[in-house]
mmCIF file of C-alpha atoms and ligand atoms in Angstrom:
data_model
loop_
_atom_site.group_PDB
_atom_site.id
_atom_site.type_symbol
_atom_site.label_atom_id
_atom_site.label_comp_id
_atom_site.label_asym_id
_atom_site.label_seq_id
_atom_site.Cartn_x
_atom_site.Cartn_y
_atom_site.Cartn_z
ATOM 1 C CA MET A 467 -38.701 -30.595 -1.012
ATOM 2 C CA VAL A 468 -35.630 -28.347 -1.121
ATOM 3 C CA LYS A 469 -32.620 -30.258 -2.387
ATOM 4 C CA GLY A 470 -29.109 -28.934 -1.999
ATOM 5 C CA ARG A 471 -28.095 -26.946 -5.068
ATOM 6 C CA ASP A 472 -27.197 -28.920 -8.190
ATOM 7 C CA SER A 473 -27.967 -32.263 -6.626
ATOM 8 C CA GLY A 474 -30.556 -33.505 -9.090
ATOM 9 C CA MET A 475 -29.847 -36.845 -10.717
ATOM 10 C CA PRO A 476 -29.828 -38.003 -14.352
ATOM 11 C CA PRO A 477 -31.228 -41.460 -15.253
ATOM 12 C CA VAL A 478 -29.560 -44.214 -13.260
ATOM 13 C CA GLU A 479 -27.790 -45.804 -16.252
ATOM 14 C CA LEU A 480 -26.160 -42.494 -17.152
ATOM 15 C CA TRP A 481 -25.225 -41.697 -13.542
ATOM 16 C CA GLU A 482 -23.617 -45.083 -12.995
ATOM 17 C CA SER A 483 -21.699 -44.889 -16.273
ATOM 18 C CA PHE A 484 -19.548 -42.178 -14.657
ATOM 19 C CA PHE A 485 -18.064 -44.552 -12.071
ATOM 20 C CA GLY A 486 -16.000 -47.686 -12.006
ATOM 21 C CA SER A 487 -16.694 -50.426 -9.479
ATOM 22 C CA PRO A 488 -18.238 -48.760 -6.390
ATOM 23 C CA ALA A 489 -16.430 -51.215 -4.107
ATOM 24 C CA ASP A 490 -13.059 -49.974 -5.410
ATOM 25 C CA ILE A 491 -13.629 -46.613 -3.696
ATOM 26 C CA PHE A 492 -13.829 -48.270 -0.296
ATOM 27 C CA ASP A 493 -10.772 -50.392 -1.014
ATOM 28 C CA ALA A 494 -8.818 -47.313 -2.125
ATOM 29 C CA LEU A 495 -9.736 -45.565 1.126
ATOM 30 C CA GLY A 496 -8.939 -48.607 3.277
ATOM 31 C CA CYS A 497 -12.576 -49.062 4.389
ATOM 32 C CA HIS A 498 -12.617 -52.839 4.279
ATOM 33 C CA THR A 499 -14.687 -53.476 7.395
ATOM 34 C CA VAL A 500 -16.945 -51.129 9.338
ATOM 35 C CA HIS A 501 -17.619 -52.215 12.917
ATOM 36 C CA GLY A 502 -20.948 -50.637 13.874
ATOM 37 C CA ASP A 503 -23.330 -48.387 11.980
ATOM 38 C CA ALA A 504 -22.813 -46.158 8.956
ATOM 39 C CA VAL A 505 -24.700 -43.191 7.471
ATOM 40 C CA GLU A 506 -24.864 -41.970 3.893
ATOM 41 C CA PHE A 507 -25.899 -38.367 3.274
ATOM 42 C CA GLY A 508 -27.746 -38.236 -0.069
ATOM 43 C CA CYS A 509 -27.821 -41.872 -1.163
ATOM 44 C CA GLY A 510 -29.211 -41.236 -4.659
ATOM 45 C CA TYR A 511 -29.887 -44.508 -6.466
ATOM 46 C CA GLY A 512 -27.969 -46.486 -3.830
ATOM 47 C CA THR A 513 -24.987 -46.852 -6.166
ATOM 48 C CA PHE A 514 -22.490 -46.793 -3.300
ATOM 49 C CA THR A 515 -24.895 -47.923 -0.566
ATOM 50 C CA VAL A 516 -25.075 -51.495 -1.821
ATOM 51 C CA ALA A 517 -21.294 -51.617 -2.222
ATOM 52 C CA LEU A 518 -20.666 -50.540 1.365
ATOM 53 C CA ALA A 519 -23.453 -52.471 3.110
ATOM 54 C CA PRO A 520 -21.737 -55.912 3.048
ATOM 55 C CA ARG A 521 -18.755 -54.343 4.852
ATOM 56 C CA VAL A 522 -20.911 -52.861 7.648
ATOM 57 C CA SER A 523 -21.569 -55.015 10.725
ATOM 58 C CA GLY A 524 -24.485 -52.832 11.896
ATOM 59 C CA SER A 525 -27.022 -50.762 9.974
ATOM 60 C CA LEU A 526 -26.323 -48.464 7.048
ATOM 61 C CA TYR A 527 -28.711 -45.502 7.179
ATOM 62 C CA ALA A 528 -29.161 -44.248 3.609
ATOM 63 C CA LEU A 529 -30.707 -40.773 3.751
ATOM 64 C CA ASP A 530 -32.156 -38.796 0.881
ATOM 65 C CA ILE A 531 -34.676 -36.000 0.576
ATOM 66 C CA ASP A 532 -36.046 -37.356 -2.699
ATOM 67 C CA PRO A 533 -38.626 -40.148 -2.279
ATOM 68 C CA THR A 534 -37.741 -41.531 -5.725
ATOM 69 C CA MET A 535 -34.152 -42.031 -4.591
ATOM 70 C CA VAL A 536 -35.207 -43.554 -1.284
ATOM 71 C CA SER A 537 -37.460 -46.043 -3.089
ATOM 72 C CA ALA A 538 -34.768 -46.882 -5.629
ATOM 73 C CA THR A 539 -32.258 -47.599 -2.860
ATOM 74 C CA ALA A 540 -34.759 -49.617 -0.829
ATOM 75 C CA ALA A 541 -35.751 -51.691 -3.880
ATOM 76 C CA ARG A 542 -32.133 -52.375 -4.710
ATOM 77 C CA ALA A 543 -31.350 -53.385 -1.135
ATOM 78 C CA GLU A 544 -34.340 -55.708 -1.031
ATOM 79 C CA GLN A 545 -33.466 -57.268 -4.382
ATOM 80 C CA MET A 546 -29.937 -57.922 -3.136
ATOM 81 C CA GLY A 547 -31.112 -59.176 0.262
ATOM 82 C CA MET A 548 -29.232 -56.460 2.130
ATOM 83 C CA VAL A 549 -31.313 -56.188 5.269
ATOM 84 C CA ASN A 550 -28.925 -53.816 7.051
ATOM 85 C CA ILE A 551 -29.717 -50.969 4.627
ATOM 86 C CA LYS A 552 -32.249 -48.609 6.218
ATOM 87 C CA SER A 553 -33.282 -46.125 3.553
ATOM 88 C CA GLU A 554 -35.054 -43.074 4.891
ATOM 89 C CA GLN A 555 -36.570 -39.956 3.385
ATOM 90 C CA ARG A 556 -35.002 -37.112 5.295
ATOM 91 C CA ASP A 557 -33.842 -33.569 4.674
ATOM 92 C CA PHE A 558 -30.508 -33.673 6.461
ATOM 93 C CA VAL A 559 -30.066 -29.902 6.081
ATOM 94 C CA SER A 560 -33.139 -29.010 8.109
ATOM 95 C CA ALA A 561 -33.487 -32.195 10.195
ATOM 96 C CA GLY A 562 -29.939 -33.542 10.573
ATOM 97 C CA SER A 563 -29.218 -37.239 10.423
ATOM 98 C CA GLY A 564 -31.352 -38.365 13.349
ATOM 99 C CA ARG A 565 -28.452 -40.367 14.777
ATOM 100 C CA LEU A 566 -27.135 -40.013 18.331
ATOM 101 C CA ASP A 567 -23.844 -38.329 19.237
ATOM 102 C CA GLY A 568 -20.853 -40.630 18.697
ATOM 103 C CA SER A 569 -22.987 -43.513 17.454
ATOM 104 C CA VAL A 570 -21.681 -44.111 13.929
ATOM 105 C CA SER A 571 -18.435 -45.605 12.609
ATOM 106 C CA LEU A 572 -18.472 -44.369 9.016
ATOM 107 C CA VAL A 573 -20.187 -41.553 7.119
ATOM 108 C CA MET A 574 -20.393 -41.317 3.343
ATOM 109 C CA LEU A 575 -20.328 -37.857 1.754
ATOM 110 C CA PHE A 576 -20.354 -38.742 -1.931
ATOM 111 C CA ASN A 577 -20.871 -36.013 -4.527
ATOM 112 C CA ILE A 578 -22.617 -33.838 -1.958
ATOM 113 C CA LEU A 579 -20.192 -31.282 -0.457
ATOM 114 C CA HIS A 580 -21.096 -28.649 -3.069
ATOM 115 C CA ILE A 581 -24.404 -27.946 -1.277
ATOM 116 C CA GLU A 582 -25.013 -24.539 0.282
ATOM 117 C CA GLU A 583 -24.019 -25.567 3.831
ATOM 118 C CA PRO A 584 -21.010 -27.922 3.619
ATOM 119 C CA LEU A 585 -19.716 -26.882 7.044
ATOM 120 C CA ASP A 586 -23.044 -27.696 8.695
ATOM 121 C CA LEU A 587 -22.998 -31.099 7.032
ATOM 122 C CA LEU A 588 -19.438 -31.720 8.213
ATOM 123 C CA CYS A 589 -20.406 -30.626 11.751
ATOM 124 C CA GLU A 590 -23.310 -33.058 11.755
ATOM 125 C CA THR A 591 -20.970 -35.750 10.456
ATOM 126 C CA HIS A 592 -18.488 -34.992 13.258
ATOM 127 C CA ARG A 593 -21.240 -35.041 15.890
ATOM 128 C CA ILE A 594 -22.502 -38.518 15.024
ATOM 129 C CA LEU A 595 -19.113 -40.196 14.489
ATOM 130 C CA ARG A 596 -17.428 -42.234 17.203
ATOM 131 C CA GLY A 597 -14.000 -41.155 18.361
ATOM 132 C CA ASP A 598 -12.379 -43.580 15.939
ATOM 133 C CA GLY A 599 -14.943 -42.965 13.191
ATOM 134 C CA VAL A 600 -14.192 -41.882 9.648
ATOM 135 C CA ALA A 601 -15.905 -39.970 6.861
ATOM 136 C CA ALA A 602 -15.389 -40.990 3.242
ATOM 137 C CA VAL A 603 -15.706 -38.191 0.681
ATOM 138 C CA ILE A 604 -15.708 -38.287 -3.100
ATOM 139 C CA HIS A 605 -16.347 -35.503 -5.550
ATOM 140 C CA TRP A 606 -15.946 -34.486 -9.156
ATOM 141 C CA LYS A 607 -12.517 -33.196 -10.139
ATOM 142 C CA HIS A 608 -12.397 -29.463 -10.747
ATOM 143 C CA ASP A 609 -9.232 -29.241 -12.851
ATOM 144 C CA ILE A 610 -10.263 -31.352 -15.868
ATOM 145 C CA GLU A 611 -13.326 -31.460 -18.065
ATOM 146 C CA THR A 612 -15.926 -33.844 -16.693
ATOM 147 C CA PRO A 613 -19.111 -35.140 -18.330
ATOM 148 C CA ARG A 614 -21.218 -34.011 -15.364
ATOM 149 C CA GLY A 615 -20.886 -32.436 -11.939
ATOM 150 C CA PRO A 616 -21.847 -29.116 -10.393
ATOM 151 C CA PRO A 617 -20.626 -25.869 -11.997
ATOM 152 C CA LEU A 618 -16.960 -25.183 -11.274
ATOM 153 C CA ALA A 619 -17.869 -22.088 -9.251
ATOM 154 C CA ILE A 620 -19.477 -24.276 -6.568
ATOM 155 C CA ARG A 621 -17.497 -27.492 -7.073
ATOM 156 C CA PRO A 622 -15.129 -27.758 -4.088
ATOM 157 C CA PRO A 623 -11.575 -28.896 -4.844
ATOM 158 C CA PRO A 624 -10.024 -31.390 -2.441
ATOM 159 C CA GLN A 625 -7.913 -28.736 -0.703
ATOM 160 C CA LEU A 626 -11.037 -26.723 0.144
ATOM 161 C CA CYS A 627 -12.835 -29.817 1.439
ATOM 162 C CA ARG A 628 -9.807 -30.553 3.550
ATOM 163 C CA GLU A 629 -9.821 -27.009 4.982
ATOM 164 C CA TRP A 630 -13.531 -27.267 5.774
ATOM 165 C CA ALA A 631 -12.962 -30.650 7.395
ATOM 166 C CA GLU A 632 -10.116 -29.327 9.544
ATOM 167 C CA ARG A 633 -12.263 -26.384 10.626
ATOM 168 C CA THR A 634 -14.918 -28.813 11.836
ATOM 169 C CA GLY A 635 -12.530 -31.011 13.816
ATOM 170 C CA PHE A 636 -11.351 -33.601 11.305
ATOM 171 C CA ARG A 637 -7.944 -34.441 9.978
ATOM 172 C CA CYS A 638 -7.332 -35.797 6.515
ATOM 173 C CA ARG A 639 -6.032 -39.348 6.730
ATOM 174 C CA ARG A 640 -5.909 -40.127 3.009
ATOM 175 C CA LEU A 641 -6.363 -38.252 -0.268
ATOM 176 C CA VAL A 642 -6.534 -40.215 -3.518
ATOM 177 C CA HIS A 643 -6.354 -38.258 -6.777
ATOM 178 C CA GLN A 644 -6.288 -41.220 -9.164
ATOM 179 C CA LEU A 645 -8.852 -43.908 -8.475
ATOM 180 C CA PRO A 646 -8.901 -47.020 -10.631
ATOM 181 C CA GLY A 647 -11.901 -46.781 -12.972
ATOM 182 C CA TYR A 648 -12.690 -43.222 -11.859
ATOM 183 C CA PRO A 649 -11.237 -40.690 -14.283
ATOM 184 C CA TRP A 650 -13.400 -37.815 -13.007
ATOM 185 C CA HIS A 651 -13.336 -38.188 -9.229
ATOM 186 C CA TRP A 652 -11.023 -37.799 -6.260
ATOM 187 C CA ALA A 653 -11.561 -39.381 -2.819
ATOM 188 C CA MET A 654 -10.634 -38.450 0.732
ATOM 189 C CA LEU A 655 -10.813 -40.190 4.098
ATOM 190 C CA LEU A 656 -11.341 -37.974 7.125
ATOM 191 C CA GLN A 657 -10.512 -39.090 10.651
ATOM 192 C CA ARG A 658 -12.579 -37.676 13.489
HETATM 193 C C1 SAM B 2007 -25.491 -35.721 -6.687
HETATM 194 S S1 SAM B 2007 -26.523 -36.887 -5.851
HETATM 195 C C2 SAM B 2007 -25.334 -38.049 -5.203
HETATM 196 C C3 SAM B 2007 -25.958 -39.371 -4.835
HETATM 197 C C4 SAM B 2007 -24.992 -40.408 -4.270
HETATM 198 N N1 SAM B 2007 -24.302 -39.891 -3.102
HETATM 199 C C5 SAM B 2007 -24.008 -40.838 -5.319
HETATM 200 O O1 SAM B 2007 -22.873 -40.305 -5.308
HETATM 201 O O2 SAM B 2007 -24.350 -41.689 -6.149
HETATM 202 C C6 SAM B 2007 -26.994 -36.005 -4.385
HETATM 203 C C7 SAM B 2007 -28.160 -36.637 -3.639
HETATM 204 O O3 SAM B 2007 -28.392 -35.864 -2.447
HETATM 205 C C8 SAM B 2007 -29.779 -35.711 -2.262
HETATM 206 N N2 SAM B 2007 -30.004 -34.512 -1.464
HETATM 207 C C9 SAM B 2007 -29.822 -33.223 -1.845
HETATM 208 N N3 SAM B 2007 -30.125 -32.390 -0.861
HETATM 209 C C10 SAM B 2007 -30.531 -33.142 0.187
HETATM 210 C C11 SAM B 2007 -31.000 -32.841 1.507
HETATM 211 N N4 SAM B 2007 -31.102 -31.589 1.942
HETATM 212 N N5 SAM B 2007 -31.320 -33.879 2.323
HETATM 213 C C12 SAM B 2007 -31.213 -35.172 1.880
HETATM 214 N N6 SAM B 2007 -30.785 -35.511 0.646
HETATM 215 C C13 SAM B 2007 -30.439 -34.503 -0.198
HETATM 216 C C14 SAM B 2007 -30.356 -35.638 -3.672
HETATM 217 O O4 SAM B 2007 -31.732 -35.971 -3.701
HETATM 218 C C15 SAM B 2007 -29.465 -36.628 -4.439
HETATM 219 O O5 SAM B 2007 -30.025 -37.912 -4.457
#
C-alpha cells in the first residue's frame, strides 16, 4: 500500500476536532443538491462522505487505499442507513477512479492535493466529470499556524491549486477563505 505523501490519519476524534460541521462546507460552496453520482478521492473516516451523501441522488463512490479507512466509512454509512455510499479500497494513483468518462456530477478532493501527482488527480477528476460537473476542494491554510496538515513545503496554497486546475481544464467558480467553523481551511469549487 503506497499512500500519497503525508496522508496518514490521526485518531478519528482528533481528526474531526479540526473541522466544524461537514455539511457547512457544501453549503458554502453552493453544493446543495447533486443530480447523479459523486466520487470522493481519499475518503478517510468518511467525515465528509456522510455529509454529502444525503445530497446525492445517485451513488457516492468513496475511494481510499487504506482498508481501515474504507471499513470505517462503510460502517458509518451502514449505521446511518446511507445506502448510496459505495466505499471501495482503491489506489487512485495507480488505478484511477474506475468511473467512466463524463459519468460523475461532483468530485471531492478534500485534504488530498498535496500528494505527489496533483495534476494527474485533477486530470482524472476532469475525465470523469460531466460537462456541468464540479469538483469541491478543501485544504489546510498555508499562511497561518495550523494544528495539523502536511509540511508547508508541500502544502499547496489556493492560488497554486487554481493554477493546476486551470492547466487541467477547469475554471475556478468559487474560492472561500473564511469558512464558518473552519479556522484552518480554505475551500474552492471548480467548474469543468
Ligand atoms: C489526509 S486524509 C483526508 C481524508 C478525507 N478526505 C478528509 O478530509 O477527511 C487522505 C486520505 O487519502 C488516502 N489516500 C492517500 N493516498 C491514496 C491513494 N493513492 N489512493 C487512495 N487513497 C489514498 C489516505 O489513506 C487518507 O485516508
